[in-house]
Coordinates of C-alpha atoms in Angstrom, one line a residue:
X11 CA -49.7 5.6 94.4
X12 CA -52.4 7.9 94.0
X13 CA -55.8 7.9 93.0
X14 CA -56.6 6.3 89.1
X15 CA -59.0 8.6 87.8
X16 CA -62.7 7.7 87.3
X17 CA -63.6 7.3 83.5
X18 CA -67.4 7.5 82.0
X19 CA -67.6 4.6 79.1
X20 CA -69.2 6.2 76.4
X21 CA -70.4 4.6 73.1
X22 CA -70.3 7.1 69.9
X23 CA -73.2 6.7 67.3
X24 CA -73.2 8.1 64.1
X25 CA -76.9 8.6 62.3
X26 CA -76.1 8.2 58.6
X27 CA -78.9 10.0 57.5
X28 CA -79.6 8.7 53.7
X29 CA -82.1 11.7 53.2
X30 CA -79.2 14.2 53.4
X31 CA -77.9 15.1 50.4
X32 CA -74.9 17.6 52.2
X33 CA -74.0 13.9 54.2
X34 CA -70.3 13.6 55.0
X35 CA -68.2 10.6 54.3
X36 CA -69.6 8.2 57.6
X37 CA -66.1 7.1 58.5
X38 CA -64.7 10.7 59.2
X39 CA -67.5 12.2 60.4
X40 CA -67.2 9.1 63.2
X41 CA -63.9 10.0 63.5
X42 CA -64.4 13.4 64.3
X43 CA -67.3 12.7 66.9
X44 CA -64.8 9.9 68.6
X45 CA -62.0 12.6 68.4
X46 CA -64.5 15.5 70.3
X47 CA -65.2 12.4 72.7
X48 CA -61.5 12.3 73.6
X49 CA -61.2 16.5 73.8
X50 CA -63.0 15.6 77.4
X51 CA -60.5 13.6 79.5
X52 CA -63.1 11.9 82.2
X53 CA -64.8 10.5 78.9
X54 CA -63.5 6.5 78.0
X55 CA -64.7 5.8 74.6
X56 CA -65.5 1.9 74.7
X57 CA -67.0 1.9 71.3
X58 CA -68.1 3.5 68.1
X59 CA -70.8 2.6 65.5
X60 CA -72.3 3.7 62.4
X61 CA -75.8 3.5 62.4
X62 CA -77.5 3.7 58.8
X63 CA -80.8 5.9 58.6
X64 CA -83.1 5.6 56.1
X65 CA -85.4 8.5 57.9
X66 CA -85.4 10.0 61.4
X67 CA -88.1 8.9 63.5
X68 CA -90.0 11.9 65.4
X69 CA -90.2 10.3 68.5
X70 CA -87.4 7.6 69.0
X71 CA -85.0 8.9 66.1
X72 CA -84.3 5.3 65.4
X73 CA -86.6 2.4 64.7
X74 CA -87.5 0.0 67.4
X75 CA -85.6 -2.7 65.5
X76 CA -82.6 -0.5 65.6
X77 CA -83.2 0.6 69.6
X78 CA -83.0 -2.7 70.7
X79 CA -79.9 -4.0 69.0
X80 CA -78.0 -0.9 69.8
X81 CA -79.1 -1.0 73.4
X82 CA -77.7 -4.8 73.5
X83 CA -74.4 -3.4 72.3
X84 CA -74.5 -0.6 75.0
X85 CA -75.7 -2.8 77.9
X86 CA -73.0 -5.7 77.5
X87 CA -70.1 -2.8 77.0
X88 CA -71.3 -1.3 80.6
X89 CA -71.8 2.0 78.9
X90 CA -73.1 5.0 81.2
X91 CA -72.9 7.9 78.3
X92 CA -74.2 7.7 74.8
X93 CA -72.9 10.2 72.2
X94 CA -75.0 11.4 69.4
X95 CA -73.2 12.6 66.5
X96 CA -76.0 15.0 65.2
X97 CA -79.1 16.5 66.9
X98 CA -81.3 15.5 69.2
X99 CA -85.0 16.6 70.1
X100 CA -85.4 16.5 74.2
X101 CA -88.5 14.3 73.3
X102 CA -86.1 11.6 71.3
X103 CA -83.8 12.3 74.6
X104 CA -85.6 11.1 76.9
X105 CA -87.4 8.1 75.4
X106 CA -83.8 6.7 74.2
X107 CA -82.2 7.5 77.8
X108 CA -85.6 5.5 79.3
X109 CA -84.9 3.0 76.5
X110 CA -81.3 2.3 77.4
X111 CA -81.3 3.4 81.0
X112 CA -78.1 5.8 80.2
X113 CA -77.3 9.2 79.6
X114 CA -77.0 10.7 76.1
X115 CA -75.5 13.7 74.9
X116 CA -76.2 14.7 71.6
X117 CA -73.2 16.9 69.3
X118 CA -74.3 20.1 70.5
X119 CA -74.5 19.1 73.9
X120 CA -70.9 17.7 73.8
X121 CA -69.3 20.2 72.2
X122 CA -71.0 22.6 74.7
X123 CA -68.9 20.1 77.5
X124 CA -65.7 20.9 75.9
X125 CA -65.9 24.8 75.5
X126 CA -67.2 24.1 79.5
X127 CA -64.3 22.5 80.2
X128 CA -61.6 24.5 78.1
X129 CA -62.5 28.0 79.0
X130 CA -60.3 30.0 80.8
X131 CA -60.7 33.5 80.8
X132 CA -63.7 35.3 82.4
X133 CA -65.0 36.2 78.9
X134 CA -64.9 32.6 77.7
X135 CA -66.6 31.2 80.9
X136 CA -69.3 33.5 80.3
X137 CA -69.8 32.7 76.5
X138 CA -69.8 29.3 77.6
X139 CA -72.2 29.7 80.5
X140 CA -74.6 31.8 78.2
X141 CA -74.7 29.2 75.1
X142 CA -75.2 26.1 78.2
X143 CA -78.0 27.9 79.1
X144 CA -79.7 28.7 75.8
X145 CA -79.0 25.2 74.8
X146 CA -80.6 23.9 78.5
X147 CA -84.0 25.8 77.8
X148 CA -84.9 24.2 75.1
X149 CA -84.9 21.1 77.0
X150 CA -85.6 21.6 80.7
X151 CA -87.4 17.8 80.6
X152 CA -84.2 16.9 81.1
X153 CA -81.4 19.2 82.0
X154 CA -83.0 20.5 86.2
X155 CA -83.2 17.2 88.5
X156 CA -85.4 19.6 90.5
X157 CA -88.4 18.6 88.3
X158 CA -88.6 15.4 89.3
X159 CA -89.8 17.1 92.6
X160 CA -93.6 18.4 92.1
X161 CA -94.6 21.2 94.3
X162 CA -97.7 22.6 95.6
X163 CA -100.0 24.9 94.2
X164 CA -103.3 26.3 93.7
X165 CA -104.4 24.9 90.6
X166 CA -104.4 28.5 88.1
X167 CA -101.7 27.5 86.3
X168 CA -102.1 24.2 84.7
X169 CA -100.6 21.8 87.2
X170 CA -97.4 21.6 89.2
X171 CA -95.4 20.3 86.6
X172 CA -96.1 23.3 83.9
X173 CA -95.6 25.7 86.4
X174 CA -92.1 24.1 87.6
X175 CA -90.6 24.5 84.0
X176 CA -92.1 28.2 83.9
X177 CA -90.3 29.3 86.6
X178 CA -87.0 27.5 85.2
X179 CA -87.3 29.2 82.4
X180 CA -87.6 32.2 84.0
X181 CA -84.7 31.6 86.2
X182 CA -83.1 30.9 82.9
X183 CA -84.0 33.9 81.8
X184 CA -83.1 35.8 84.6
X185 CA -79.5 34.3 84.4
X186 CA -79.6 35.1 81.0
X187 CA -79.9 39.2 81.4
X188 CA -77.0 38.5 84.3
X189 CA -74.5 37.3 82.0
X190 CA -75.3 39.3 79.5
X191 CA -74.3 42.5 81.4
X192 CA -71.4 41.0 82.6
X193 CA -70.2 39.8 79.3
X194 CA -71.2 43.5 78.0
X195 CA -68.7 45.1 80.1
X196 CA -65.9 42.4 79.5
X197 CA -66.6 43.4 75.0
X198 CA -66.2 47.2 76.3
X199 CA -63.0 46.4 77.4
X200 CA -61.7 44.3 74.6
X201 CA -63.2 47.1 72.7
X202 CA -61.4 50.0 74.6
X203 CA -58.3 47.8 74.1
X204 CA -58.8 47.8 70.5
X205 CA -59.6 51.3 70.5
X206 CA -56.0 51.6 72.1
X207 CA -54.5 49.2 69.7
X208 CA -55.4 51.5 66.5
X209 CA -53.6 54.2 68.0
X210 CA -50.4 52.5 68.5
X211 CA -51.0 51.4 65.7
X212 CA -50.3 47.5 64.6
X213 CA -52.1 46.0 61.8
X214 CA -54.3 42.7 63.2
X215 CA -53.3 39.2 61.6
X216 CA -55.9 37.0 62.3
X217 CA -55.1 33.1 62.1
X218 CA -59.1 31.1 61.3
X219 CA -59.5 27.6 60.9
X220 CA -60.6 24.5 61.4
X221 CA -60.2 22.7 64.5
X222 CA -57.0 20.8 64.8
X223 CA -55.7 22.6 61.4
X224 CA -52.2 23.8 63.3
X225 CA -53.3 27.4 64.2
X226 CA -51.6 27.4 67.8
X227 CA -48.3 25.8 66.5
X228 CA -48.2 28.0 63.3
X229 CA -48.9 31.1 66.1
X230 CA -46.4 29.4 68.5
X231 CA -43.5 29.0 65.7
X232 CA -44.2 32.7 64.7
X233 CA -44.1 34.7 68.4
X234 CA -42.4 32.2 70.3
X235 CA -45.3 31.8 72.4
X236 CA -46.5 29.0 74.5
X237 CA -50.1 28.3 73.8
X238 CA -51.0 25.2 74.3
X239 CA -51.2 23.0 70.9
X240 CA -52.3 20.0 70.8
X241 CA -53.3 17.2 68.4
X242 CA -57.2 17.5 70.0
X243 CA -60.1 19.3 68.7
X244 CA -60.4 22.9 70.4
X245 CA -56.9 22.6 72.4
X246 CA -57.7 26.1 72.6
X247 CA -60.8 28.5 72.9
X248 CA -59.9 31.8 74.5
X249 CA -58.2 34.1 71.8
X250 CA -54.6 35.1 72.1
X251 CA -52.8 38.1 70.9
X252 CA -49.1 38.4 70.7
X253 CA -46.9 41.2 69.0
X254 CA -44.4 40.4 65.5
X255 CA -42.1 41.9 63.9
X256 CA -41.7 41.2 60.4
X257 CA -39.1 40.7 58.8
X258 CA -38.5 44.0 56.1
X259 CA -41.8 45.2 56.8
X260 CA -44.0 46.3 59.9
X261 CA -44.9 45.0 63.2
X262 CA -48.2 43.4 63.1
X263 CA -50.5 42.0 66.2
X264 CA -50.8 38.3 65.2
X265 CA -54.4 36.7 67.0
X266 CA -55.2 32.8 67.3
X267 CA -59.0 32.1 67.7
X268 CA -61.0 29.1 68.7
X269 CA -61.3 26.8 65.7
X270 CA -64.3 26.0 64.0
X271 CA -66.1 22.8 63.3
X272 CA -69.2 21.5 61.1
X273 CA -72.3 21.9 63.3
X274 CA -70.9 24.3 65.8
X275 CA -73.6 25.3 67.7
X276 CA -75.8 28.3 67.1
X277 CA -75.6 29.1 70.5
X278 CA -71.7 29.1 70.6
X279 CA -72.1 31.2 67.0
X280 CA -73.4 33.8 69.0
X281 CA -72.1 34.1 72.3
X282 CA -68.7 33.6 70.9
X283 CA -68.6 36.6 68.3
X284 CA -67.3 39.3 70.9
X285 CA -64.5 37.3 71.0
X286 CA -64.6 36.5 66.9
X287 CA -64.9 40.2 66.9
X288 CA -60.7 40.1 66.5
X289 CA -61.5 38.8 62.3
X290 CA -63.8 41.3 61.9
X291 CA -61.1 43.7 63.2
X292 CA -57.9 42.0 61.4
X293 CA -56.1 43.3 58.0
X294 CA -55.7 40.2 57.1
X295 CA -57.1 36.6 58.1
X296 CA -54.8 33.7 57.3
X297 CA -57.4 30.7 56.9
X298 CA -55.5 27.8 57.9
X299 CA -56.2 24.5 56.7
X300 CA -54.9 21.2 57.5
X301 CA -54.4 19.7 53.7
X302 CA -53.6 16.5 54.8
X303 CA -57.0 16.1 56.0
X304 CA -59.5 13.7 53.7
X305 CA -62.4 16.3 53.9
X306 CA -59.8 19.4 53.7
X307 CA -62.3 20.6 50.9
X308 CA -65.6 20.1 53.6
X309 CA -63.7 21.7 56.5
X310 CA -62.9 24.5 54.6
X311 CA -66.2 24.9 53.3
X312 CA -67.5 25.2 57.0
X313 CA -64.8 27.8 57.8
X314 CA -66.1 30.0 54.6
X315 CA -69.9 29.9 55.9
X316 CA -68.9 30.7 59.5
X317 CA -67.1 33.7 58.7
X318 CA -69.9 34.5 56.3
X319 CA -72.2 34.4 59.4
X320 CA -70.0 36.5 61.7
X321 CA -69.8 38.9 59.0
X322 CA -66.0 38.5 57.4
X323 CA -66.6 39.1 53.7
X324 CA -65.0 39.0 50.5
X325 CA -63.5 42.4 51.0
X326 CA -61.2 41.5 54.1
X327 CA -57.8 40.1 52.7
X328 CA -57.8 36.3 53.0
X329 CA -55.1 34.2 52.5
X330 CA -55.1 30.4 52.5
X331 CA -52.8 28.7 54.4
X332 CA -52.3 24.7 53.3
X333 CA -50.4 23.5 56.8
X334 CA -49.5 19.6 57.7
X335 CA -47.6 19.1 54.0
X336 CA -45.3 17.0 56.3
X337 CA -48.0 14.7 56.5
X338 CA -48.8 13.5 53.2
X339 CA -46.7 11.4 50.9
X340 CA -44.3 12.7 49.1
X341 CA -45.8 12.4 45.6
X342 CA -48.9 14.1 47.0
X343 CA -46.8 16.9 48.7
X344 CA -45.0 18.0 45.8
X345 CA -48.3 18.1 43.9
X346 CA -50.0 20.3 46.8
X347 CA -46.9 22.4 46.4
X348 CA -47.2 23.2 42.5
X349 CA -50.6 23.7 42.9
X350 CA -50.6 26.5 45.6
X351 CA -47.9 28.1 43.5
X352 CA -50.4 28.4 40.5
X353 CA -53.2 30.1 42.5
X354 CA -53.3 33.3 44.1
X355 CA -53.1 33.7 47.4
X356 CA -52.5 30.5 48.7
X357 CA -49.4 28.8 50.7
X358 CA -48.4 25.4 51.2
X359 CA -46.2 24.9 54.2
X360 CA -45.5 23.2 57.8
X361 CA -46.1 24.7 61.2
X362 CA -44.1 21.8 62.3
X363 CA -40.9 22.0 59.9
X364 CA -41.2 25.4 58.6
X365 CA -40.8 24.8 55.1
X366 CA -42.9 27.7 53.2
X367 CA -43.3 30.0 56.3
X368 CA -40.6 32.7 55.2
X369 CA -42.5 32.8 52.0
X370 CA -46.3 33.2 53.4
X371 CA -44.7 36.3 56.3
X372 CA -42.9 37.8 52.9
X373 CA -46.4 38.0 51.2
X374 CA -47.9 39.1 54.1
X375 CA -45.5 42.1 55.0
X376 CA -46.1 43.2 51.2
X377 CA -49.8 43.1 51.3
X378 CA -49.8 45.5 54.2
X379 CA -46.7 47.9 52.9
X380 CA -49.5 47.8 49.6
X381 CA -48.7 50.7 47.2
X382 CA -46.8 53.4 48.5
X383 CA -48.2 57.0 48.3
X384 CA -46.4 60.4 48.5
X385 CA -48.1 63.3 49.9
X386 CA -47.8 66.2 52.0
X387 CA -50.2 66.4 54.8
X388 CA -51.2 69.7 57.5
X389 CA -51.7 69.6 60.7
X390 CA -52.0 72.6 63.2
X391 CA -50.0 72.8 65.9
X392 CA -52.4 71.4 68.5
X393 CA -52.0 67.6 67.0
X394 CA -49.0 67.1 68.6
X395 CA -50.0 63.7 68.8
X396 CA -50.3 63.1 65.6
X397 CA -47.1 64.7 64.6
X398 CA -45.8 62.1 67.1
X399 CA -47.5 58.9 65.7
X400 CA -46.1 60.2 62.0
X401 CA -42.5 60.0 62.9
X402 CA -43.3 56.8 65.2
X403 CA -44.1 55.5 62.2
X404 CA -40.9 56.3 60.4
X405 CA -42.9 57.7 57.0
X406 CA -41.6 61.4 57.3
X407 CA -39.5 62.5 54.8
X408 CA -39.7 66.6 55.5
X409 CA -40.9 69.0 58.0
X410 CA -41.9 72.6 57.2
X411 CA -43.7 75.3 59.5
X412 CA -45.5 78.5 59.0
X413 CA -48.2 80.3 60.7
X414 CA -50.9 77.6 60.5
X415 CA -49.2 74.5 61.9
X416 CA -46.8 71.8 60.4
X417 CA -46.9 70.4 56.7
X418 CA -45.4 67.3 56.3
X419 CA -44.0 65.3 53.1
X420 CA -45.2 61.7 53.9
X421 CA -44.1 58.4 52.1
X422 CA -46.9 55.8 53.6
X423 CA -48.8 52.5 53.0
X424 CA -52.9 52.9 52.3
X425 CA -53.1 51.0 55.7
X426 CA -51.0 53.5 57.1
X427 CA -52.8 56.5 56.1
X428 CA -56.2 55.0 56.9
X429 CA -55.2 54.4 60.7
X430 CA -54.0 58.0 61.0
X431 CA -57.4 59.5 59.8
X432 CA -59.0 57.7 62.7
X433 CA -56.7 58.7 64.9

């Protein structure tokens, strides 16, 4: 028999704070924080509470009242690791982790945990190491064991201890610049590749979302890939391209990105957008919902205001995609169903079954064939390569030379002629 793993019992507490009015529904957002819980395999959730909050407390976030009853609950369930489900000042850290005599984690520190422990690629390791440590200077009271250890000095500078977290943040720092240039090069290769990509060229389908809205298996079901999909919030976080071939109408590049949640870190917002940098780059982003979600509406409310923050605005094509129809009753279904067929832009349909697929790829392929325009274009002989790329793309219809070069009669898509004038 071999080893049994070794689990950390963790309790999850959700503040219900009454002062905010943009709140979510207490049950789900519980859920959710129990369901990032579970995303880390070591973690045993032994318990899950919803802890009403009339105002936050600077110091303590809680009351004392409140401390004590909830450390009762943590102490007889053995817990080692409290989860915070909201955030958490590195003051209110350490006097509840001295009150309790446990660990805590607050959301940004877990979710920071999970993108540690899903990344796979160098890019996404770095991302991740870059947000762990912007995240870990703003509380080095906790996050370096090596300041419990005070060190010698000659008095200039404050004491020991100030100077010991001046010199972690300058490691920090340091650290910081390193990554930095090692991420920069990795975003000039993804940007040379895209660079190369144009030139093929392939239009770019981007698939956004939620966490745990069915992006992987939709992008599975379409390419016949294998990327791991999962019923687990971020079952994927490094980006994945794969080539498709629609059917009656162009080959497109079709790109899964991490999903997005409520909350996501700032940090994370920023050292993931070289690899967000795929939307900003796409013809068209399919935002992918899970409608049979209770806070469908909230989720994709979150999805709208990041991809306002990275920059994807009204004028990229968007298309919503209502997935997981199989999953709600069948009254409810066939209600979803006449109501995506009254609005524009917007498909009801299951990664899992199929059902409305052959409809959203239809829509799709005639968005990017768009209005077809006739014209003749001239070219001197010395763009051979561009001469190439217009009958790679099938849109000649005639070929006449004289003196100057080539003239061509082309029949092509707006998209088309857009990605031959950057060629």
């Amino acid at each position: 028999m071999g080893e049994q793993p070794e689990f950390t019992r963790a309790w999850v507490l959700h503040p219900d704070i009454k002062a905010d009015k943009d709140r979510r529904e207490p049950k789900f957002a519980l859920a959710e924080a129990v369901s990032l819980a579970h995303a880390l395999p070591e973690l045993q959730v032994v318990g899950e509470t919803i802890v009403p909050l009339p105002k936050v407390r600077a110091g303590l976030l809680f009351g004392s009242g409140k401390i004590e009853e909830l450390g009762k609950l943590i102490h007889d369930a053995e817990v080692e690791l409290v989860l915070i489900d909201g955030p958490v000042t590195p003051v209110q850290q350490r006097n509840l982790e001295k009150a309790w005599k446990v660990k805590l984690l607050d959301r940004t520190g877990l979710i920071l945990e999970i993108f540690s422990d899903r990344a796979a690629t160098r890019e996404g390791v770095l991302q991740v190491e870059m947000a762990a440590l912007s995240y870990q200077r703003t509380r080095l009271v906790r996050a370096w064991t090596h300041l419990e250890r005070q060190r010698g000095g000659l008095g200039f500078v404050g004491g020991p201890g100030e100077t010991q977290i001046e010199a972690d943040r300058r490691a920090i720092d340091t650290q910081l610049v390193r990554l930095r240039r090692q991420l920069d090069k990795v975003v000039k290769t993804r940007t040379l590749h895209r660079a190369a990509r144009a030139k093929v060229p392939y239009p770019i389908v981007a698939l956004v979302g939620y966490t745990n809205a069915g992006k992987s298996t939709l992008f599975n079901r379409l390419t016949g890939a294998d990327v791991m999909a999962k019923d687990m919030l971020f079952a994927t976080l490094d980006p994945t391209m794969r080539r498709v071939e629609l059917e009656d109408g162009p080959e497109v590049i079709l790109s899964d990105t991490v999903g997005f949640i409520s909350d996501l870190p700032t940090e994370l917002v920023a050292s993931f957008r070289a690899t967000l940098e795929e939307v900003l780059a796409a013809d068209i982003v399919l935002h992918v919902r899970d409608i049979s979600h209770p806070e469908t509406e909230a989720q994709a409310e979150d999805v709208q205001t990041i991809l306002g923050d990275l920059g994807v605005g009204d004028e990229r094509t968007q298309f919503e995609v209502w997935n997981k129809i199989d999953l709600l009753p069948a009254e409810e279904a066939d209600a979803v169903r006449a109501r995506a067929a009254r609005e524009d832009g917007v498909f009801a349909m299951s990664a899992i079954t199929g059902e409305g697929i052959d409809a959203l790829l239809t829509h799709v392929a005639e968005t990017l064939q768009g209005t077809v325009i006739t014209e003749t274009v001239v070219l001197p002989y010395a763009e051979g390569r561009k001469r190439a790329w217009l009958f790679e793309q099938d849109v000649v219809e005639a070929e006449r030379q004289d003196e100057n070069g080539f003239a061509f009669d082309v029949r092509w898509s707006a998209i088309q002629k857009a990605r031959f004038d950057g060629l």
